[in-house]
mmCIF file with all atom_site columns, C-alpha atoms in Angstrom:
data_model
loop_
_atom_site.group_PDB
_atom_site.id
_atom_site.type_symbol
_atom_site.label_atom_id
_atom_site.label_alt_id
_atom_site.label_comp_id
_atom_site.label_asym_id
_atom_site.label_entity_id
_atom_site.label_seq_id
_atom_site.pdbx_PDB_ins_code
_atom_site.Cartn_x
_atom_site.Cartn_y
_atom_site.Cartn_z
_atom_site.occupancy
_atom_site.B_iso_or_equiv
_atom_site.pdbx_formal_charge
_atom_site.auth_seq_id
_atom_site.auth_comp_id
_atom_site.auth_asym_id
_atom_site.auth_atom_id
_atom_site.pdbx_PDB_model_num
ATOM 1   C CA . UNK A 1 1   ? 253.622 221.027 120.852 1.00 68.00 ? 1   UNK A CA 1
ATOM 2   C CA . UNK A 1 2   ? 255.668 222.468 117.963 1.00 79.00 ? 2   UNK A CA 1
ATOM 3   C CA . UNK A 1 3   ? 259.116 222.085 119.039 1.00 91.00 ? 3   UNK A CA 1
ATOM 4   C CA . UNK A 1 4   ? 260.729 223.444 115.713 1.00 93.00 ? 4   UNK A CA 1
ATOM 5   C CA . UNK A 1 5   ? 259.051 226.390 114.362 1.00 95.00 ? 5   UNK A CA 1
ATOM 6   C CA . UNK A 1 6   ? 259.524 228.320 111.013 1.00 95.00 ? 6   UNK A CA 1
ATOM 7   C CA . UNK A 1 7   ? 257.563 231.274 111.602 1.00 92.00 ? 7   UNK A CA 1
ATOM 8   C CA . UNK A 1 8   ? 257.591 232.668 107.936 1.00 94.00 ? 8   UNK A CA 1
ATOM 9   C CA . UNK A 1 9   ? 255.347 230.631 105.656 1.00 94.00 ? 9   UNK A CA 1
ATOM 10  C CA . UNK A 1 10  ? 256.876 232.232 102.658 1.00 96.00 ? 10  UNK A CA 1
ATOM 11  C CA . UNK A 1 11  ? 259.741 234.434 101.408 1.00 97.00 ? 11  UNK A CA 1
ATOM 12  C CA . UNK A 1 12  ? 260.290 236.539 98.277  1.00 98.00 ? 12  UNK A CA 1
ATOM 13  C CA . UNK A 1 13  ? 263.575 237.555 97.124  1.00 98.00 ? 13  UNK A CA 1
ATOM 14  C CA . UNK A 1 14  ? 265.074 238.953 94.016  1.00 98.00 ? 14  UNK A CA 1
ATOM 15  C CA . UNK A 1 15  ? 267.697 236.948 92.215  1.00 98.00 ? 15  UNK A CA 1
ATOM 16  C CA . UNK A 1 16  ? 271.257 237.677 93.180  1.00 97.00 ? 16  UNK A CA 1
ATOM 17  C CA . UNK A 1 17  ? 270.166 238.990 96.541  1.00 98.00 ? 17  UNK A CA 1
ATOM 18  C CA . UNK A 1 18  ? 270.537 237.109 99.999  1.00 98.00 ? 18  UNK A CA 1
ATOM 19  C CA . UNK A 1 19  ? 267.796 234.862 101.142 1.00 98.00 ? 19  UNK A CA 1
ATOM 20  C CA . UNK A 1 20  ? 267.476 234.324 105.039 1.00 98.00 ? 20  UNK A CA 1
ATOM 21  C CA . UNK A 1 21  ? 265.171 231.452 106.296 1.00 98.00 ? 21  UNK A CA 1
ATOM 22  C CA . UNK A 1 22  ? 264.810 231.470 110.035 1.00 98.00 ? 22  UNK A CA 1
ATOM 23  C CA . UNK A 1 23  ? 263.941 228.615 112.473 1.00 98.00 ? 23  UNK A CA 1
ATOM 24  C CA . UNK A 1 24  ? 263.301 228.559 116.179 1.00 97.00 ? 24  UNK A CA 1
ATOM 25  C CA . UNK A 1 25  ? 263.363 225.616 118.526 1.00 96.00 ? 25  UNK A CA 1
ATOM 26  C CA . UNK A 1 26  ? 262.240 224.975 122.161 1.00 94.00 ? 26  UNK A CA 1
ATOM 27  C CA . UNK A 1 27  ? 263.883 221.810 122.961 1.00 91.00 ? 27  UNK A CA 1
ATOM 28  C CA . UNK A 1 28  ? 267.249 222.156 124.704 1.00 91.00 ? 28  UNK A CA 1
ATOM 29  C CA . UNK A 1 29  ? 268.139 218.509 124.071 1.00 89.00 ? 29  UNK A CA 1
ATOM 30  C CA . UNK A 1 30  ? 268.423 219.135 120.306 1.00 92.00 ? 30  UNK A CA 1
ATOM 31  C CA . UNK A 1 31  ? 272.139 218.836 119.165 1.00 90.00 ? 31  UNK A CA 1
ATOM 32  C CA . UNK A 1 32  ? 272.150 218.721 115.586 1.00 92.00 ? 32  UNK A CA 1
ATOM 33  C CA . UNK A 1 33  ? 270.279 220.660 113.047 1.00 95.00 ? 33  UNK A CA 1
ATOM 34  C CA . UNK A 1 34  ? 269.653 220.133 109.389 1.00 94.00 ? 34  UNK A CA 1
ATOM 35  C CA . UNK A 1 35  ? 268.073 222.072 106.425 1.00 96.00 ? 35  UNK A CA 1
ATOM 36  C CA . UNK A 1 36  ? 266.349 220.385 103.592 1.00 95.00 ? 36  UNK A CA 1
ATOM 37  C CA . UNK A 1 37  ? 264.943 221.801 100.414 1.00 96.00 ? 37  UNK A CA 1
ATOM 38  C CA . UNK A 1 38  ? 261.773 220.187 99.053  1.00 93.00 ? 38  UNK A CA 1
ATOM 39  C CA . UNK A 1 39  ? 259.927 220.394 95.775  1.00 91.00 ? 39  UNK A CA 1
ATOM 40  C CA . UNK A 1 40  ? 256.244 219.356 95.244  1.00 85.00 ? 40  UNK A CA 1
ATOM 41  C CA . UNK A 1 41  ? 255.604 215.561 95.087  1.00 82.00 ? 41  UNK A CA 1
ATOM 42  C CA . UNK A 1 42  ? 259.288 214.903 95.938  1.00 88.00 ? 42  UNK A CA 1
ATOM 43  C CA . UNK A 1 43  ? 261.175 213.956 98.909  1.00 90.00 ? 43  UNK A CA 1
ATOM 44  C CA . UNK A 1 44  ? 263.373 216.402 100.899 1.00 92.00 ? 44  UNK A CA 1
ATOM 45  C CA . UNK A 1 45  ? 266.905 216.902 99.725  1.00 92.00 ? 45  UNK A CA 1
ATOM 46  C CA . UNK A 1 46  ? 269.410 217.564 102.281 1.00 90.00 ? 46  UNK A CA 1
ATOM 47  C CA . UNK A 1 47  ? 271.313 220.893 102.032 1.00 94.00 ? 47  UNK A CA 1
ATOM 48  C CA . UNK A 1 48  ? 273.306 221.704 105.106 1.00 95.00 ? 48  UNK A CA 1
ATOM 49  C CA . UNK A 1 49  ? 273.656 220.714 108.673 1.00 94.00 ? 49  UNK A CA 1
ATOM 50  C CA . UNK A 1 50  ? 275.270 222.132 111.930 1.00 95.00 ? 50  UNK A CA 1
ATOM 51  C CA . UNK A 1 51  ? 276.196 220.529 115.141 1.00 93.00 ? 51  UNK A CA 1
ATOM 52  C CA . UNK A 1 52  ? 275.285 222.441 118.425 1.00 93.00 ? 52  UNK A CA 1
ATOM 53  C CA . UNK A 1 53  ? 279.025 222.836 119.199 1.00 94.00 ? 53  UNK A CA 1
ATOM 54  C CA . UNK A 1 54  ? 279.460 225.125 116.197 1.00 96.00 ? 54  UNK A CA 1
ATOM 55  C CA . UNK A 1 55  ? 277.902 228.451 115.424 1.00 96.00 ? 55  UNK A CA 1
ATOM 56  C CA . UNK A 1 56  ? 278.480 228.413 111.724 1.00 98.00 ? 56  UNK A CA 1
ATOM 57  C CA . UNK A 1 57  ? 278.805 226.138 108.979 1.00 97.00 ? 57  UNK A CA 1
ATOM 58  C CA . UNK A 1 58  ? 279.231 227.096 105.429 1.00 97.00 ? 58  UNK A CA 1
ATOM 59  C CA . UNK A 1 59  ? 279.021 225.128 102.174 1.00 96.00 ? 59  UNK A CA 1
ATOM 60  C CA . UNK A 1 60  ? 278.995 227.053 98.913  1.00 97.00 ? 60  UNK A CA 1
ATOM 61  C CA . UNK A 1 61  ? 276.258 229.584 98.690  1.00 98.00 ? 61  UNK A CA 1
ATOM 62  C CA . UNK A 1 62  ? 274.698 228.176 101.797 1.00 98.00 ? 62  UNK A CA 1
ATOM 63  C CA . UNK A 1 63  ? 275.494 229.080 105.255 1.00 98.00 ? 63  UNK A CA 1
ATOM 64  C CA . UNK A 1 64  ? 273.804 228.046 108.509 1.00 98.00 ? 64  UNK A CA 1
ATOM 65  C CA . UNK A 1 65  ? 274.196 230.082 111.719 1.00 98.00 ? 65  UNK A CA 1
ATOM 66  C CA . UNK A 1 66  ? 273.224 228.674 115.151 1.00 98.00 ? 66  UNK A CA 1
ATOM 67  C CA . UNK A 1 67  ? 272.490 230.946 118.255 1.00 97.00 ? 67  UNK A CA 1
ATOM 68  C CA . UNK A 1 68  ? 272.166 228.269 121.030 1.00 96.00 ? 68  UNK A CA 1
ATOM 69  C CA . UNK A 1 69  ? 271.230 230.938 123.503 1.00 96.00 ? 69  UNK A CA 1
ATOM 70  C CA . UNK A 1 70  ? 268.455 232.070 121.547 1.00 97.00 ? 70  UNK A CA 1
ATOM 71  C CA . UNK A 1 71  ? 267.578 228.751 120.252 1.00 97.00 ? 71  UNK A CA 1
ATOM 72  C CA . UNK A 1 72  ? 267.516 230.101 116.902 1.00 98.00 ? 72  UNK A CA 1
ATOM 73  C CA . UNK A 1 73  ? 269.221 229.065 113.493 1.00 97.00 ? 73  UNK A CA 1
ATOM 74  C CA . UNK A 1 74  ? 269.068 230.604 110.092 1.00 98.00 ? 74  UNK A CA 1
ATOM 75  C CA . UNK A 1 75  ? 270.024 229.517 106.560 1.00 98.00 ? 75  UNK A CA 1
ATOM 76  C CA . UNK A 1 76  ? 271.579 232.104 104.410 1.00 98.00 ? 76  UNK A CA 1
ATOM 77  C CA . UNK A 1 77  ? 271.757 231.601 100.609 1.00 98.00 ? 77  UNK A CA 1
ATOM 78  C CA . UNK A 1 78  ? 273.729 234.124 98.575  1.00 97.00 ? 78  UNK A CA 1
ATOM 79  C CA . UNK A 1 79  ? 273.538 234.764 95.867  1.00 98.00 ? 79  UNK A CA 1
ATOM 80  C CA . UNK A 1 80  ? 269.918 233.570 95.449  1.00 98.00 ? 80  UNK A CA 1
ATOM 81  C CA . UNK A 1 81  ? 269.051 231.899 92.277  1.00 97.00 ? 81  UNK A CA 1
ATOM 82  C CA . UNK A 1 82  ? 265.578 231.228 90.761  1.00 96.00 ? 82  UNK A CA 1
ATOM 83  C CA . UNK A 1 83  ? 266.653 227.268 91.105  1.00 95.00 ? 83  UNK A CA 1
ATOM 84  C CA . UNK A 1 84  ? 266.510 227.949 94.974  1.00 97.00 ? 84  UNK A CA 1
ATOM 85  C CA . UNK A 1 85  ? 262.813 228.311 94.795  1.00 97.00 ? 85  UNK A CA 1
ATOM 86  C CA . UNK A 1 86  ? 261.453 225.528 96.810  1.00 96.00 ? 86  UNK A CA 1
ATOM 87  C CA . UNK A 1 87  ? 260.121 224.753 100.323 1.00 95.00 ? 87  UNK A CA 1
ATOM 88  C CA . UNK A 1 88  ? 262.892 224.846 102.937 1.00 97.00 ? 88  UNK A CA 1
ATOM 89  C CA . UNK A 1 89  ? 262.476 222.759 106.088 1.00 96.00 ? 89  UNK A CA 1
ATOM 90  C CA . UNK A 1 90  ? 264.698 223.037 109.173 1.00 96.00 ? 90  UNK A CA 1
ATOM 91  C CA . UNK A 1 91  ? 264.932 219.889 111.237 1.00 94.00 ? 91  UNK A CA 1
ATOM 92  C CA . UNK A 1 92  ? 266.411 218.831 114.412 1.00 93.00 ? 92  UNK A CA 1
ATOM 93  C CA . UNK A 1 93  ? 267.812 215.846 116.281 1.00 89.00 ? 93  UNK A CA 1
ATOM 94  C CA . UNK A 1 94  ? 268.584 215.452 119.773 1.00 80.00 ? 94  UNK A CA 1
ATOM 95  C CA . UNK A 1 95  ? 268.933 213.303 122.784 1.00 65.00 ? 95  UNK A CA 1
ATOM 96  C CA . UNK A 1 96  ? 268.901 209.599 122.486 1.00 58.00 ? 96  UNK A CA 1
ATOM 97  C CA . UNK A 1 97  ? 266.465 209.348 119.770 1.00 60.00 ? 97  UNK A CA 1
ATOM 98  C CA . UNK A 1 98  ? 269.037 208.790 117.015 1.00 62.00 ? 98  UNK A CA 1
ATOM 99  C CA . UNK A 1 99  ? 267.801 209.824 113.565 1.00 70.00 ? 99  UNK A CA 1
ATOM 100 C CA . UNK A 1 100 ? 264.401 211.061 114.500 1.00 82.00 ? 100 UNK A CA 1
ATOM 101 C CA . UNK A 1 101 ? 264.059 214.247 112.851 1.00 88.00 ? 101 UNK A CA 1
ATOM 102 C CA . UNK A 1 102 ? 261.690 217.006 114.202 1.00 89.00 ? 102 UNK A CA 1
ATOM 103 C CA . UNK A 1 103 ? 260.740 219.212 111.349 1.00 91.00 ? 103 UNK A CA 1
ATOM 104 C CA . UNK A 1 104 ? 259.514 222.876 111.227 1.00 93.00 ? 104 UNK A CA 1
ATOM 105 C CA . UNK A 1 105 ? 256.519 223.823 109.094 1.00 92.00 ? 105 UNK A CA 1
ATOM 106 C CA . UNK A 1 106 ? 258.573 224.954 106.167 1.00 94.00 ? 106 UNK A CA 1
ATOM 107 C CA . UNK A 1 107 ? 259.088 228.279 104.331 1.00 96.00 ? 107 UNK A CA 1
ATOM 108 C CA . UNK A 1 108 ? 258.381 228.623 100.542 1.00 96.00 ? 108 UNK A CA 1
ATOM 109 C CA . UNK A 1 109 ? 261.172 230.459 98.951  1.00 97.00 ? 109 UNK A CA 1
ATOM 110 C CA . UNK A 1 110 ? 260.401 232.335 95.765  1.00 97.00 ? 110 UNK A CA 1
ATOM 111 C CA . UNK A 1 111 ? 263.415 233.744 93.947  1.00 98.00 ? 111 UNK A CA 1
ATOM 112 C CA . UNK A 1 112 ? 262.281 236.013 91.219  1.00 96.00 ? 112 UNK A CA 1
ATOM 113 C CA . UNK A 1 113 ? 264.584 236.605 88.006  1.00 93.00 ? 113 UNK A CA 1
ATOM 114 C CA . UNK B 2 1   ? 275.120 211.006 97.821  1.00 62.00 ? 1   UNK B CA 1
ATOM 115 C CA . UNK B 2 2   ? 273.152 207.881 99.163  1.00 69.00 ? 2   UNK B CA 1
ATOM 116 C CA . UNK B 2 3   ? 270.031 207.037 97.341  1.00 88.00 ? 3   UNK B CA 1
ATOM 117 C CA . UNK B 2 4   ? 266.794 206.028 98.685  1.00 93.00 ? 4   UNK B CA 1
ATOM 118 C CA . UNK B 2 5   ? 263.903 204.715 96.438  1.00 94.00 ? 5   UNK B CA 1
ATOM 119 C CA . UNK B 2 6   ? 260.328 204.270 96.959  1.00 96.00 ? 6   UNK B CA 1
ATOM 120 C CA . UNK B 2 7   ? 257.671 202.312 94.989  1.00 96.00 ? 7   UNK B CA 1
ATOM 121 C CA . UNK B 2 8   ? 255.189 203.064 93.853  1.00 96.00 ? 8   UNK B CA 1
ATOM 122 C CA . UNK B 2 9   ? 255.471 206.929 93.355  1.00 95.00 ? 9   UNK B CA 1
ATOM 123 C CA . UNK B 2 10  ? 251.676 207.198 92.981  1.00 96.00 ? 10  UNK B CA 1
ATOM 124 C CA . UNK B 2 11  ? 248.896 204.924 93.803  1.00 97.00 ? 11  UNK B CA 1
ATOM 125 C CA . UNK B 2 12  ? 245.103 205.025 93.831  1.00 96.00 ? 12  UNK B CA 1
ATOM 126 C CA . UNK B 2 13  ? 243.002 202.425 95.937  1.00 95.00 ? 13  UNK B CA 1
ATOM 127 C CA . UNK B 2 14  ? 239.527 202.077 96.737  1.00 96.00 ? 14  UNK B CA 1
ATOM 128 C CA . UNK B 2 15  ? 238.222 202.535 100.299 1.00 97.00 ? 15  UNK B CA 1
ATOM 129 C CA . UNK B 2 16  ? 238.717 199.353 102.346 1.00 96.00 ? 16  UNK B CA 1
ATOM 130 C CA . UNK B 2 17  ? 241.544 197.887 100.497 1.00 97.00 ? 17  UNK B CA 1
ATOM 131 C CA . UNK B 2 18  ? 245.227 197.738 101.489 1.00 97.00 ? 18  UNK B CA 1
ATOM 132 C CA . UNK B 2 19  ? 248.161 199.185 99.842  1.00 97.00 ? 19  UNK B CA 1
ATOM 133 C CA . UNK B 2 20  ? 252.015 198.510 100.343 1.00 97.00 ? 20  UNK B CA 1
ATOM 134 C CA . UNK B 2 21  ? 254.643 201.095 99.899  1.00 97.00 ? 21  UNK B CA 1
ATOM 135 C CA . UNK B 2 22  ? 258.375 199.921 99.586  1.00 97.00 ? 22  UNK B CA 1
ATOM 136 C CA . UNK B 2 23  ? 261.262 201.847 100.696 1.00 96.00 ? 23  UNK B CA 1
ATOM 137 C CA . UNK B 2 24  ? 264.791 200.706 99.582  1.00 95.00 ? 24  UNK B CA 1
ATOM 138 C CA . UNK B 2 25  ? 268.120 202.141 100.431 1.00 92.00 ? 25  UNK B CA 1
ATOM 139 C CA . UNK B 2 26  ? 270.206 201.632 97.193  1.00 91.00 ? 26  UNK B CA 1
ATOM 140 C CA . UNK B 2 27  ? 273.733 201.966 97.975  1.00 87.00 ? 27  UNK B CA 1
ATOM 141 C CA . UNK B 2 28  ? 273.979 201.536 101.811 1.00 87.00 ? 28  UNK B CA 1
ATOM 142 C CA . UNK B 2 29  ? 272.531 199.486 104.664 1.00 88.00 ? 29  UNK B CA 1
ATOM 143 C CA . UNK B 2 30  ? 270.034 200.909 106.859 1.00 88.00 ? 30  UNK B CA 1
ATOM 144 C CA . UNK B 2 31  ? 269.125 199.026 110.161 1.00 88.00 ? 31  UNK B CA 1
ATOM 145 C CA . UNK B 2 32  ? 266.547 201.949 110.821 1.00 90.00 ? 32  UNK B CA 1
ATOM 146 C CA . UNK B 2 33  ? 264.300 203.547 108.561 1.00 93.00 ? 33  UNK B CA 1
ATOM 147 C CA . UNK B 2 34  ? 261.713 206.309 109.001 1.00 94.00 ? 34  UNK B CA 1
ATOM 148 C CA . UNK B 2 35  ? 258.237 206.761 107.690 1.00 96.00 ? 35  UNK B CA 1
ATOM 149 C CA . UNK B 2 36  ? 256.740 210.276 107.269 1.00 94.00 ? 36  UNK B CA 1
ATOM 150 C CA . UNK B 2 37  ? 253.414 211.568 106.248 1.00 94.00 ? 37  UNK B CA 1
ATOM 151 C CA . UNK B 2 38  ? 252.757 215.026 104.874 1.00 91.00 ? 38  UNK B CA 1
ATOM 152 C CA . UNK B 2 39  ? 249.447 216.810 104.475 1.00 83.00 ? 39  UNK B CA 1
ATOM 153 C CA . UNK B 2 40  ? 249.082 219.606 101.861 1.00 79.00 ? 40  UNK B CA 1
ATOM 154 C CA . UNK B 2 41  ? 250.846 222.753 103.063 1.00 76.00 ? 41  UNK B CA 1
ATOM 155 C CA . UNK B 2 42  ? 251.880 220.999 106.298 1.00 80.00 ? 42  UNK B CA 1
ATOM 156 C CA . UNK B 2 43  ? 255.249 219.856 107.645 1.00 84.00 ? 43  UNK B CA 1
ATOM 157 C CA . UNK B 2 44  ? 256.453 216.251 107.609 1.00 89.00 ? 44  UNK B CA 1
ATOM 158 C CA . UNK B 2 45  ? 255.120 214.284 110.571 1.00 90.00 ? 45  UNK B CA 1
ATOM 159 C CA . UNK B 2 46  ? 257.200 211.280 111.836 1.00 91.00 ? 46  UNK B CA 1
ATOM 160 C CA . UNK B 2 47  ? 254.792 208.084 111.720 1.00 94.00 ? 47  UNK B CA 1
ATOM 161 C CA . UNK B 2 48  ? 257.086 205.340 112.972 1.00 94.00 ? 48  UNK B CA 1
ATOM 162 C CA . UNK B 2 49  ? 260.602 203.975 113.080 1.00 92.00 ? 49  UNK B CA 1
ATOM 163 C CA . UNK B 2 50  ? 261.354 200.870 111.229 1.00 92.00 ? 50  UNK B CA 1
ATOM 164 C CA . UNK B 2 51  ? 263.868 198.528 112.766 1.00 89.00 ? 51  UNK B CA 1
ATOM 165 C CA . UNK B 2 52  ? 265.443 195.860 110.837 1.00 89.00 ? 52  UNK B CA 1
ATOM 166 C CA . UNK B 2 53  ? 264.922 192.595 112.893 1.00 86.00 ? 53  UNK B CA 1
ATOM 167 C CA . UNK B 2 54  ? 262.337 193.938 115.454 1.00 88.00 ? 54  UNK B CA 1
ATOM 168 C CA . UNK B 2 55  ? 259.262 195.497 115.723 1.00 91.00 ? 55  UNK B CA 1
ATOM 169 C CA . UNK B 2 56  ? 258.633 199.137 114.663 1.00 93.00 ? 56  UNK B CA 1
ATOM 170 C CA . UNK B 2 57  ? 258.110 201.781 116.951 1.00 92.00 ? 57  UNK B CA 1
ATOM 171 C CA . UNK B 2 58  ? 255.264 204.145 116.393 1.00 95.00 ? 58  UNK B CA 1
ATOM 172 C CA . UNK B 2 59  ? 254.663 207.784 117.170 1.00 92.00 ? 59  UNK B CA 1
ATOM 173 C CA . UNK B 2 60  ? 251.757 208.712 119.525 1.00 91.00 ? 60  UNK B CA 1
ATOM 174 C CA . UNK B 2 61  ? 248.517 208.847 117.634 1.00 92.00 ? 61  UNK B CA 1
ATOM 175 C CA . UNK B 2 62  ? 249.485 206.453 114.879 1.00 95.00 ? 62  UNK B CA 1
ATOM 176 C CA . UNK B 2 63  ? 247.665 203.328 114.688 1.00 94.00 ? 63  UNK B CA 1
ATOM 177 C CA . UNK B 2 64  ? 249.971 200.416 114.361 1.00 93.00 ? 64  UNK B CA 1
ATOM 178 C CA . UNK B 2 65  ? 247.440 198.036 113.359 1.00 94.00 ? 65  UNK B CA 1
ATOM 179 C CA . UNK B 2 66  ? 246.535 200.187 110.468 1.00 96.00 ? 66  UNK B CA 1
ATOM 180 C CA . UNK B 2 67  ? 249.962 201.129 109.478 1.00 97.00 ? 67  UNK B CA 1
ATOM 181 C CA . UNK B 2 68  ? 251.885 197.911 109.311 1.00 96.00 ? 68  UNK B CA 1
ATOM 182 C CA . UNK B 2 69  ? 255.612 198.215 109.040 1.00 95.00 ? 69  UNK B CA 1
ATOM 183 C CA . UNK B 2 70  ? 258.066 195.354 108.197 1.00 93.00 ? 70  UNK B CA 1
ATOM 184 C CA . UNK B 2 71  ? 261.871 196.053 108.040 1.00 92.00 ? 71  UNK B CA 1
ATOM 185 C CA . UNK B 2 72  ? 262.536 192.639 105.831 1.00 85.00 ? 72  UNK B CA 1
ATOM 186 C CA . UNK B 2 73  ? 266.217 193.383 105.145 1.00 91.00 ? 73  UNK B CA 1
ATOM 187 C CA . UNK B 2 74  ? 268.998 195.978 105.817 1.00 90.00 ? 74  UNK B CA 1
ATOM 188 C CA . UNK B 2 75  ? 267.878 197.685 102.662 1.00 93.00 ? 75  UNK B CA 1
ATOM 189 C CA . UNK B 2 76  ? 264.083 197.445 102.475 1.00 95.00 ? 76  UNK B CA 1
ATOM 190 C CA . UNK B 2 77  ? 261.357 198.449 104.582 1.00 96.00 ? 77  UNK B CA 1
ATOM 191 C CA . UNK B 2 78  ? 257.524 198.355 103.670 1.00 96.00 ? 78  UNK B CA 1
ATOM 192 C CA . UNK B 2 79  ? 254.596 200.231 104.866 1.00 97.00 ? 79  UNK B CA 1
ATOM 193 C CA . UNK B 2 80  ? 251.099 198.798 104.448 1.00 97.00 ? 80  UNK B CA 1
ATOM 194 C CA . UNK B 2 81  ? 248.109 200.848 104.887 1.00 97.00 ? 81  UNK B CA 1
ATOM 195 C CA . UNK B 2 82  ? 245.408 198.484 105.737 1.00 97.00 ? 82  UNK B CA 1
ATOM 196 C CA . UNK B 2 83  ? 241.693 199.116 105.191 1.00 96.00 ? 83  UNK B CA 1
ATOM 197 C CA . UNK B 2 84  ? 242.397 202.433 103.672 1.00 96.00 ? 84  UNK B CA 1
ATOM 198 C CA . UNK B 2 85  ? 239.968 205.201 104.010 1.00 96.00 ? 85  UNK B CA 1
ATOM 199 C CA . UNK B 2 86  ? 239.956 208.668 102.166 1.00 95.00 ? 86  UNK B CA 1
ATOM 200 C CA . UNK B 2 87  ? 241.447 210.350 105.185 1.00 94.00 ? 87  UNK B CA 1
ATOM 201 C CA . UNK B 2 88  ? 244.529 208.274 104.677 1.00 95.00 ? 88  UNK B CA 1
ATOM 202 C CA . UNK B 2 89  ? 245.141 210.056 101.371 1.00 95.00 ? 89  UNK B CA 1
ATOM 203 C CA . UNK B 2 90  ? 248.464 211.624 101.807 1.00 94.00 ? 90  UNK B CA 1
ATOM 204 C CA . UNK B 2 91  ? 252.109 212.024 100.724 1.00 95.00 ? 91  UNK B CA 1
ATOM 205 C CA . UNK B 2 92  ? 254.210 209.098 102.399 1.00 96.00 ? 92  UNK B CA 1
ATOM 206 C CA . UNK B 2 93  ? 257.907 209.681 102.463 1.00 96.00 ? 93  UNK B CA 1
ATOM 207 C CA . UNK B 2 94  ? 260.596 207.130 103.837 1.00 96.00 ? 94  UNK B CA 1
ATOM 208 C CA . UNK B 2 95  ? 264.046 208.116 104.933 1.00 94.00 ? 95  UNK B CA 1
ATOM 209 C CA . UNK B 2 96  ? 267.144 206.316 106.096 1.00 91.00 ? 96  UNK B CA 1
ATOM 210 C CA . UNK B 2 97  ? 270.249 207.440 107.930 1.00 84.00 ? 97  UNK B CA 1
ATOM 211 C CA . UNK B 2 98  ? 273.600 205.973 106.826 1.00 77.00 ? 98  UNK B CA 1
ATOM 212 C CA . UNK B 2 99  ? 275.183 204.422 109.818 1.00 68.00 ? 99  UNK B CA 1
ATOM 213 C CA . UNK B 2 100 ? 278.057 207.018 110.180 1.00 64.00 ? 100 UNK B CA 1
ATOM 214 C CA . UNK B 2 101 ? 276.095 210.322 109.767 1.00 67.00 ? 101 UNK B CA 1
ATOM 215 C CA . UNK B 2 102 ? 273.190 212.272 111.352 1.00 73.00 ? 102 UNK B CA 1
ATOM 216 C CA . UNK B 2 103 ? 272.066 213.140 107.946 1.00 79.00 ? 103 UNK B CA 1
ATOM 217 C CA . UNK B 2 104 ? 269.080 211.338 106.541 1.00 84.00 ? 104 UNK B CA 1
ATOM 218 C CA . UNK B 2 105 ? 268.217 210.526 102.907 1.00 89.00 ? 105 UNK B CA 1
ATOM 219 C CA . UNK B 2 106 ? 264.713 210.745 101.711 1.00 93.00 ? 106 UNK B CA 1
ATOM 220 C CA . UNK B 2 107 ? 262.793 208.599 99.250  1.00 94.00 ? 107 UNK B CA 1
ATOM 221 C CA . UNK B 2 108 ? 260.988 210.500 96.379  1.00 93.00 ? 108 UNK B CA 1
ATOM 222 C CA . UNK B 2 109 ? 257.717 209.788 98.207  1.00 95.00 ? 109 UNK B CA 1
ATOM 223 C CA . UNK B 2 110 ? 254.471 208.129 97.337  1.00 96.00 ? 110 UNK B CA 1
ATOM 224 C CA . UNK B 2 111 ? 251.332 209.815 96.776  1.00 95.00 ? 111 UNK B CA 1
ATOM 225 C CA . UNK B 2 112 ? 248.443 207.826 97.984  1.00 96.00 ? 112 UNK B CA 1
ATOM 226 C CA . UNK B 2 113 ? 244.869 208.607 97.043  1.00 96.00 ? 113 UNK B CA 1
ATOM 227 C CA . UNK B 2 114 ? 241.903 206.622 98.456  1.00 96.00 ? 114 UNK B CA 1
ATOM 228 C CA . UNK B 2 115 ? 238.581 206.892 96.768  1.00 96.00 ? 115 UNK B CA 1
#
């Protein structure tokens, strides 16, 4: 049962343009969402997060949007840079399971110069 | 930001032997640490929650006798893969949440290859 889904396995974007990565979830108990960036053979690096009481959180080039009614969140990267090329995972926390992250399958982002 | 280290970063062992992987929080204390496993081109799957001073809790389908977890101190958790088999070959990653935040910090991972 995949509670967090990233339906796009890959995304290719031109440098300078916007990258939009999407994530859907099914568990209404999730109340905190995170995005991680991961390079091969390395651990994930935290990017940005959002609480369920908000619908937007922005940090520099990264903005996360949350639509609770649709159980959907997205990560916007603008402008995209070649160094952003990596695998992006969305993750969710909820209920009483403090700290237990449920991950999506990941989206491979490639930013072309 | 907070730093989590893992050792070793890469290990090869023979089938039937055991291997220990260490996870350390370097600049914060972690009463809880998490162990994940990632297969190629797949997501990170939570294996178990390591609790300082008490037994680890394992996710469904994870053999607790095969994957021994010990949370020896507030900064160290170890995962021992016992009687390793080739199907245990994977990328193992630990994480730890600083007490005051939901965000978790991940170690760099350990690549285990069982021959």
